[in-house]
Short mmCIF file of C-alpha atoms in Angstrom, two decimals:
data_model
loop_
_atom_site.label_atom_id
_atom_site.label_comp_id
_atom_site.label_asym_id
_atom_site.label_seq_id
_atom_site.Cartn_x
_atom_site.Cartn_y
_atom_site.Cartn_z
CA MET A 1 0.00 0.00 0.00
CA LYS A 2 1.57 3.26 -1.15
CA GLU A 3 0.20 5.27 1.72
CA PRO A 4 2.11 8.52 2.39
CA ILE A 5 4.01 8.46 5.67
CA ASP A 6 2.15 11.54 6.94
CA THR A 7 -1.14 9.67 6.47
CA VAL A 8 0.28 6.76 8.47
CA PHE A 9 0.94 9.09 11.41
CA ALA A 10 -2.53 10.57 11.07
CA ARG A 11 -3.99 7.05 11.32
CA ALA A 12 -1.80 6.37 14.35
CA ARG A 13 -3.05 9.47 16.13
CA LYS A 14 -6.62 8.45 15.43
CA ALA A 15 -5.93 4.92 16.69
CA GLY A 16 -3.91 6.11 19.69
CA LYS A 17 -0.96 3.90 18.73
CA PRO A 18 2.76 4.42 18.12
CA VAL A 19 4.20 3.91 14.64
CA PHE A 20 6.63 1.21 13.51
CA VAL A 21 8.66 2.01 10.39
CA GLU A 22 10.90 -0.55 8.71
CA ILE A 23 13.55 1.03 6.50
CA TYR A 24 14.50 -1.51 3.85
CA SER A 25 15.50 -1.94 0.22
CA PRO A 26 14.00 -4.44 -2.23
CA ASP A 27 17.55 -5.16 -3.43
CA CYS A 28 18.77 -6.05 0.09
CA HIS A 29 18.98 -9.81 0.57
CA THR A 30 18.88 -9.49 4.36
CA CYS A 31 15.75 -7.33 4.08
CA GLN A 32 14.16 -9.99 1.89
CA SER A 33 14.91 -12.66 4.48
CA PHE A 34 12.92 -10.68 7.06
CA MET A 35 9.77 -10.55 4.95
CA PRO A 36 8.30 -13.97 5.82
CA ILE A 37 9.04 -13.49 9.53
CA LEU A 38 7.45 -10.05 9.60
CA ALA A 39 4.45 -11.51 7.77
CA SER A 40 4.11 -14.44 10.18
CA LYS A 41 1.20 -14.65 12.59
CA LYS A 42 3.47 -14.63 15.65
CA VAL A 43 5.00 -11.29 14.70
CA GLY A 44 1.89 -9.88 13.01
CA ASP A 45 -0.27 -10.41 16.09
CA VAL A 46 2.11 -8.25 18.16
CA TYR A 47 2.76 -5.48 15.65
CA ASN A 48 -0.83 -5.22 14.45
CA GLN A 49 -2.08 -4.98 18.04
CA TYR A 50 0.34 -2.34 19.29
CA PHE A 51 1.52 -0.34 16.24
CA VAL A 52 0.52 1.25 13.00
CA SER A 53 3.20 -0.09 10.65
CA LYS A 54 4.86 1.14 7.47
CA LYS A 55 7.69 -0.06 5.22
CA LEU A 56 9.82 2.57 3.49
CA ASP A 57 12.25 1.88 0.66
CA LEU A 58 15.51 3.65 1.50
CA MET A 59 16.30 4.18 -2.17
CA GLN A 60 13.11 6.14 -2.86
CA LYS A 61 13.36 9.93 -2.91
CA PRO A 62 10.31 10.50 -0.65
CA THR A 63 11.92 8.25 1.98
CA GLN A 64 15.21 10.12 1.78
CA GLU A 65 13.41 13.46 2.02
CA TRP A 66 11.42 12.27 5.03
CA LEU A 67 14.55 11.02 6.79
CA GLU A 68 16.26 14.33 6.06
CA ARG A 69 13.34 16.22 7.59
CA LYS A 70 13.57 13.95 10.62
CA LYS A 71 17.37 14.48 10.73
CA LEU A 72 17.91 10.73 10.73
CA TYR A 73 20.72 8.69 9.15
CA ILE A 74 20.34 5.00 8.35
CA PRO A 75 23.70 3.21 8.75
CA SER A 76 22.35 -0.27 7.99
CA ILE A 77 19.23 -1.99 6.71
CA PRO A 78 16.81 -3.31 7.65
CA MET A 79 16.44 -0.66 10.34
CA PHE A 80 13.53 -0.62 12.77
CA LEU A 81 12.30 2.81 13.86
CA PHE A 82 9.53 3.35 16.42
CA PHE A 83 7.79 6.71 16.82
CA ASP A 84 4.98 8.09 18.91
CA ALA A 85 1.97 9.21 16.91
CA ASP A 86 3.28 12.79 16.81
CA GLY A 87 6.47 11.68 15.02
CA ASN A 88 8.92 11.70 17.94
CA LEU A 89 11.49 8.91 17.71
CA LEU A 90 11.14 6.52 20.64
CA HIS A 91 13.39 3.65 19.67
CA ALA A 92 15.74 2.69 16.84
CA THR A 93 17.43 -0.64 16.43
CA MET A 94 18.71 -3.42 14.23
CA THR A 95 17.76 -7.01 15.02
CA ASN A 96 18.58 -10.61 14.29
CA ASN A 97 16.07 -12.36 12.08
CA GLY A 98 13.62 -14.37 14.11
CA PRO A 99 10.14 -13.89 15.59
CA ASP A 100 11.35 -13.72 19.19
CA GLU A 101 14.07 -11.18 18.35
CA ILE A 102 11.72 -9.01 16.29
CA ASN A 103 9.01 -9.14 18.95
CA GLY A 104 11.66 -8.30 21.53
CA ARG A 105 12.37 -5.06 19.68
CA ALA A 106 8.68 -4.21 19.87
CA ALA A 107 8.65 -4.90 23.60
CA ALA A 108 11.62 -2.55 24.12
CA ALA A 109 9.90 0.18 22.11
CA LEU A 110 6.76 -0.15 24.22
CA ASP A 111 8.59 -0.06 27.56
CA PRO A 112 9.88 3.43 28.48
CA ARG A 113 12.71 1.86 30.51
CA TYR A 114 14.32 0.27 27.46
CA ARG A 115 13.65 2.70 24.65
CA SER A 116 16.57 4.33 22.86
CA GLN A 117 15.08 7.60 24.07
CA GLN A 118 16.28 6.65 27.58
CA TYR A 119 19.88 5.79 26.63
CA PRO A 120 21.33 9.18 27.65
CA ASP A 121 19.86 8.85 31.14
CA ARG A 122 21.11 5.28 31.50
CA PHE A 123 24.59 6.34 30.37
CA ALA A 124 24.60 9.29 32.78
CA ALA A 125 23.61 6.90 35.57
CA GLY A 126 26.74 4.85 34.89
CA GLU A 127 25.56 1.98 32.71
CA ARG A 128 28.55 0.72 30.71
CA GLY A 129 27.73 -2.77 29.43
CA ALA A 130 29.31 -3.41 26.03
CA ASP A 131 26.00 -4.32 24.36
CA PHE A 132 24.36 -1.21 25.78
CA LEU A 133 27.20 1.03 24.55
CA ILE A 134 26.91 -0.45 21.06
CA GLU A 135 23.14 0.13 21.03
CA TYR A 136 23.55 3.67 22.35
CA GLY A 137 26.36 4.36 19.88
CA LEU A 138 24.16 3.16 17.02
CA PHE A 139 21.33 5.41 18.20
CA THR A 140 23.62 8.46 18.30
CA LYS A 141 24.66 7.71 14.74
CA ILE A 142 21.05 7.42 13.61
CA ILE A 143 20.15 10.79 15.18
CA LYS A 144 23.43 12.32 13.91
CA ASP A 145 24.74 13.21 17.38
CA THR A 146 28.45 13.01 16.66
CA THR A 147 29.46 14.44 20.04
CA ALA A 148 27.58 11.79 22.01
CA ASN A 149 28.77 9.08 19.61
CA SER A 150 32.40 10.01 20.25
CA ARG A 151 31.90 9.97 24.03
CA VAL A 152 30.00 6.67 24.10
CA MET A 153 32.33 4.81 21.75
CA GLU A 154 35.41 6.02 23.64
CA GLU A 155 33.92 4.26 26.67
CA TYR A 156 33.34 1.17 24.56
CA ALA A 157 36.92 1.20 23.25
CA LYS A 158 38.29 1.33 26.80
CA GLN A 159 36.71 -2.05 27.45
CA GLN A 160 38.22 -3.73 24.40
CA PRO A 161 41.69 -5.30 24.54
CA ALA A 162 43.82 -4.16 21.60
CA THR A 163 44.13 -7.81 20.60
CA GLU A 164 40.36 -7.84 19.99
CA TYR A 165 40.10 -4.66 17.92
CA ALA A 166 39.86 -6.67 14.69
CA ASN A 167 37.39 -9.31 15.89
CA GLY A 168 34.01 -9.79 14.25
CA THR A 169 32.01 -7.68 16.69
CA ASN A 170 34.40 -4.73 16.50
CA TRP A 171 34.50 -5.00 12.71
CA LEU A 172 30.71 -4.47 12.71
CA VAL A 173 31.12 -1.63 15.22
CA LEU A 174 33.63 0.05 12.91
CA GLN A 175 31.26 -0.22 9.95
CA LYS A 176 27.99 0.69 11.61
CA VAL A 177 28.58 2.59 14.85
CA ILE A 178 31.86 4.51 15.30
CA MET A 179 31.90 7.98 13.73
CA ASP A 180 35.15 9.48 15.09
CA TYR A 181 38.43 8.56 13.40
CA THR A 182 40.35 9.27 16.63
CA ASN A 183 38.62 6.40 18.43
CA PRO A 184 41.34 3.85 19.35
CA ILE A 185 39.60 1.08 17.42
CA ALA A 186 39.34 3.32 14.34
CA GLN A 187 43.00 4.28 14.65
CA TYR A 188 43.96 0.63 14.84
CA LEU A 189 42.06 0.00 11.60
CA ILE A 190 43.76 2.95 9.86
CA ASN A 191 47.23 1.84 10.95
CA ASN A 192 46.78 -1.94 10.64
CA GLN A 193 44.66 -2.67 7.58
CA ALA A 194 46.27 -6.08 7.11
CA ALA A 195 44.68 -7.22 10.38
CA TYR A 196 41.29 -7.04 8.65
CA LYS A 197 42.15 -8.95 5.46
CA GLN A 198 39.76 -11.76 6.41
CA TYR A 199 36.85 -9.37 5.75
CA GLY A 200 37.68 -8.93 2.05
CA GLU A 201 40.19 -7.25 -0.22
CA GLY A 202 39.94 -3.46 -0.02
CA THR A 203 37.13 -3.52 2.54
CA ALA A 204 39.32 -2.27 5.40
CA ARG A 205 40.40 0.71 3.31
CA GLU A 206 36.79 1.52 2.42
CA VAL A 207 35.69 1.46 6.06
CA ALA A 208 38.73 3.50 7.15
CA GLU A 209 38.05 6.06 4.43
CA ASN A 210 34.41 6.35 5.48
CA LEU A 211 35.48 6.95 9.09
CA LEU A 212 37.95 9.65 8.11
CA LEU A 213 35.46 11.40 5.84
CA SER A 214 32.61 11.19 8.35
CA SER A 215 34.86 12.99 10.83
CA LEU A 216 35.96 15.50 8.20
CA TYR A 217 32.39 16.43 7.27
CA SER A 218 30.87 16.24 10.76
CA PRO A 219 29.47 19.39 12.42
CA GLN A 220 32.41 19.29 14.85
CA ALA A 221 34.86 19.62 11.95
CA ALA A 222 33.98 23.31 11.67
CA ARG A 223 35.87 23.81 14.94
CA PHE A 224 38.81 21.48 14.25
CA ALA A 225 42.31 22.89 14.50
CA PRO A 226 44.10 23.02 11.13
CA GLU A 227 46.51 20.37 12.39
CA LYS A 228 43.62 17.92 12.82
CA ILE A 229 42.50 18.47 9.22
CA GLN A 230 46.08 17.91 8.11
CA GLN A 231 46.17 14.67 10.09
CA ILE A 232 43.02 13.45 8.34
CA ARG A 233 44.64 14.24 4.97
CA GLU A 234 47.80 12.35 5.96
CA GLN A 235 45.78 9.36 7.14
CA LEU A 236 43.74 9.30 3.93
CA VAL A 237 47.03 9.05 2.05
CA LYS A 238 48.24 6.38 4.47
CA ILE A 239 45.29 4.09 3.73
CA GLY A 240 45.90 4.42 -0.01
CA VAL A 241 43.94 7.47 -1.21
CA ASP A 242 45.72 9.34 -4.00
CA PRO A 243 47.48 12.40 -2.45
CA LYS A 244 45.85 14.75 -4.97
CA ILE A 245 42.39 13.44 -4.09
CA ALA A 246 43.15 13.63 -0.36
CA ASN A 247 44.35 17.20 -0.83
CA ALA A 248 41.18 18.19 -2.70
CA ARG A 249 38.90 16.58 -0.12
CA THR A 250 40.48 18.38 2.82
CA LEU A 251 41.33 21.72 1.21
CA MET A 252 38.30 23.82 2.14
CA GLN A 253 38.01 22.26 5.59
CA GLU A 254 41.63 23.19 6.32
CA ILE A 255 41.13 26.72 5.01
CA ASN A 256 37.97 27.09 7.07
CA ALA A 257 39.90 25.89 10.13
CA TYR A 258 42.56 28.57 9.61
CA ILE A 259 39.88 31.24 9.31
CA TYR A 260 37.96 29.94 12.34
CA HIS A 261 41.16 30.11 14.41
CA ASN A 262 41.97 33.66 13.23
CA LYS A 263 44.80 32.61 10.91
CA THR A 264 43.47 34.16 7.71
CA ASN A 265 46.95 34.75 6.30
CA MET A 266 47.66 31.02 6.58
CA ALA A 267 44.34 30.23 4.92
CA ALA A 268 45.33 32.44 1.99
CA ALA A 269 48.78 30.82 1.81
CA ARG A 270 47.21 27.36 1.75
CA MET A 271 44.86 28.32 -1.06
CA ASP A 272 47.65 30.10 -2.93
CA LYS A 273 49.68 26.89 -2.88
CA HIS A 274 46.71 24.96 -4.25
CA VAL A 275 46.01 27.50 -7.00
CA ASN A 276 49.65 27.38 -8.09
CA GLU A 277 49.72 23.58 -8.18
CA PHE A 278 46.31 22.81 -9.68
CA PRO A 279 44.57 24.75 -12.50
CA LEU A 280 41.19 26.06 -11.40
CA SER A 281 38.15 26.62 -13.60
CA ALA A 282 36.18 29.89 -13.57
CA PRO A 283 33.43 28.44 -11.28
CA GLU A 284 36.11 27.18 -8.89
CA PHE A 285 37.82 30.58 -8.79
CA LEU A 286 34.42 32.16 -8.14
CA TYR A 287 33.69 29.78 -5.29
CA VAL A 288 37.07 30.39 -3.66
CA ALA A 289 36.90 34.17 -4.02
CA HIS A 290 33.37 34.34 -2.65
CA PHE A 291 34.34 32.08 0.27
CA PHE A 292 37.16 34.40 1.30
CA ASN A 293 35.15 37.57 0.68
CA ALA A 294 32.27 36.22 2.78
CA ASN A 295 34.21 34.53 5.59
CA SER A 296 37.51 36.32 6.04
CA LYS A 297 37.83 38.00 9.44
CA ASP A 298 40.40 40.54 8.25
CA GLY A 299 41.83 41.89 4.99
CA SER A 300 45.10 39.96 5.05
CA ASP A 301 43.90 37.60 2.31
CA ALA A 302 42.62 40.36 0.01
CA PRO A 303 45.82 40.70 -2.10
CA SER A 304 45.75 36.93 -2.75
CA THR A 305 42.03 36.97 -3.52
CA ILE A 306 42.62 39.78 -6.02
CA LYS A 307 45.41 37.78 -7.65
CA TRP A 308 43.22 34.68 -8.00
CA LEU A 309 40.42 36.70 -9.58
CA GLU A 310 42.80 38.31 -12.04
CA LYS A 311 43.94 34.81 -13.04
CA ALA A 312 40.34 33.80 -13.51
CA LEU A 313 39.53 36.85 -15.63
CA ALA A 314 42.43 35.93 -17.92
CA LEU A 315 40.93 32.51 -18.65
CA PRO A 316 39.70 31.98 -22.24
CA LYS A 317 36.04 31.60 -23.20
CA LEU A 318 34.48 33.04 -20.06
CA GLU A 319 30.70 33.14 -20.09
CA PRO A 320 29.27 36.64 -19.56
CA ALA A 321 27.66 35.70 -16.25
CA GLN A 322 30.96 34.27 -15.01
CA LYS A 323 32.85 37.36 -16.07
CA ALA A 324 30.35 39.67 -14.41
CA ASP A 325 30.50 37.69 -11.16
CA LEU A 326 34.31 37.58 -11.21
CA TYR A 327 34.41 41.37 -11.46
CA PHE A 328 31.78 41.54 -8.71
CA GLU A 329 33.98 39.48 -6.36
CA LEU A 330 37.02 41.48 -7.44
CA ALA A 331 35.27 44.68 -6.36
CA ASP A 332 34.59 43.14 -2.94
CA ALA A 333 38.20 42.04 -2.61
CA TYR A 334 39.50 45.50 -3.51
CA LYS A 335 37.09 47.02 -1.01
CA ARG A 336 38.42 44.73 1.72
CA ALA A 337 41.95 45.81 0.73
CA ASN A 338 40.87 49.46 1.20
CA GLN A 339 41.45 50.19 -2.50
CA THR A 340 38.18 52.05 -3.07
CA GLN A 341 38.89 53.38 -6.56
CA GLU A 342 39.95 49.96 -7.84
CA ALA A 343 36.85 48.46 -6.21
CA LEU A 344 34.59 50.95 -8.00
CA LYS A 345 36.37 50.30 -11.30
CA ALA A 346 35.80 46.51 -10.94
CA ALA A 347 32.17 47.08 -9.94
CA ASN A 348 31.58 49.23 -13.02
CA SER A 349 33.13 46.49 -15.15
CA SER A 350 30.80 43.87 -13.67
CA LEU A 351 27.79 46.11 -14.32
CA ALA A 352 28.90 46.79 -17.92
CA VAL A 353 29.29 43.09 -18.66
CA ALA A 354 25.88 42.34 -17.14
CA GLN A 355 24.22 45.09 -19.16
CA SER A 356 25.89 43.97 -22.39
CA ALA A 357 24.79 40.37 -21.83
CA LYS A 358 21.29 41.48 -20.77
CA LEU A 359 21.60 39.84 -17.36
CA ASN A 360 19.65 40.92 -14.30
CA THR A 361 21.73 43.94 -13.27
CA LYS A 362 20.29 44.66 -9.82
CA LYS A 363 23.09 43.24 -7.66
CA TYR A 364 25.77 44.76 -9.89
CA ALA A 365 24.11 48.19 -9.87
CA ASP A 366 23.62 48.01 -6.10
CA GLN A 367 27.33 47.29 -5.64
CA VAL A 368 28.28 50.31 -7.77
CA ASP A 369 25.96 52.55 -5.75
CA LYS A 370 27.44 51.37 -2.45
CA LEU A 371 30.98 52.09 -3.64
CA LYS A 372 30.33 55.58 -4.97
#
């Protein structure tokens, strides 16, 4: 039944029941193996009595949009999500395939003492069982709480002997739970890929790369010191990523880190090195110039930004819109360098190009007016 998920919650409110959502994919063999068990009378009697249920295909755009609205990430399928009728997440879990295991997940969702929603309180009260920490770590990953995930999985790692870092359980933990590359188990994977060869050729590198990139693009990364970004780049190279690719992936994060830590001159130097080593296209120059114009905390980068824009304006076959926007950014850079006349000259150039190409001239004209 292709019933919209919002309608499912409306039915649940009317029925006074919570909602069970299975996130699956029709191409997932494990998901397929769950189908007869979920359809069995033993499981159906429980879920039909206590929940309004819905299956959502992870690969479908409406599912992805709904998960995005809910700020949920699905690290593995099938994933069982339990909500109250108003859409608040009560419990999230994976499960072994069997009627007793699946019904056990329902029982946990129905009992406030065992819901994922209560994990923070249980952790604060001192609960540290390995299975609990894995479940709590998985929940923090699902709700995208990278700070809590790091804290919980550090506690988990403390319990694990280094000789067990590559065992089957910790291999699953690396793939599905840990989000922070600095976790001792993650660092062991990065530095000892051969210890995981039993899990398949190249698989250890893939998991290590995912861990490094999840840290790099996490919300916390905006506050990383530049040295931490550099370490991620070095470790990407160490696991086998091409240095040029590793450099490109970490470039803007490193520059942002310099700016965040009031080292704008070092941010400009880092970008200058990149521009000199790798040819940039006009859109790339525009992105870089706008980033510095919008985010720089002082004018120390302005001479470099001007230089990059002049390189861009010398490129062949510029589209009119690109040329107008390059002059627009150039005017901003000159303004930040306290070169008012040069800024006005660049702004007039951007306006002239826009007028000639019959573009919308409002922003260009506004810039000219502000500089007069």
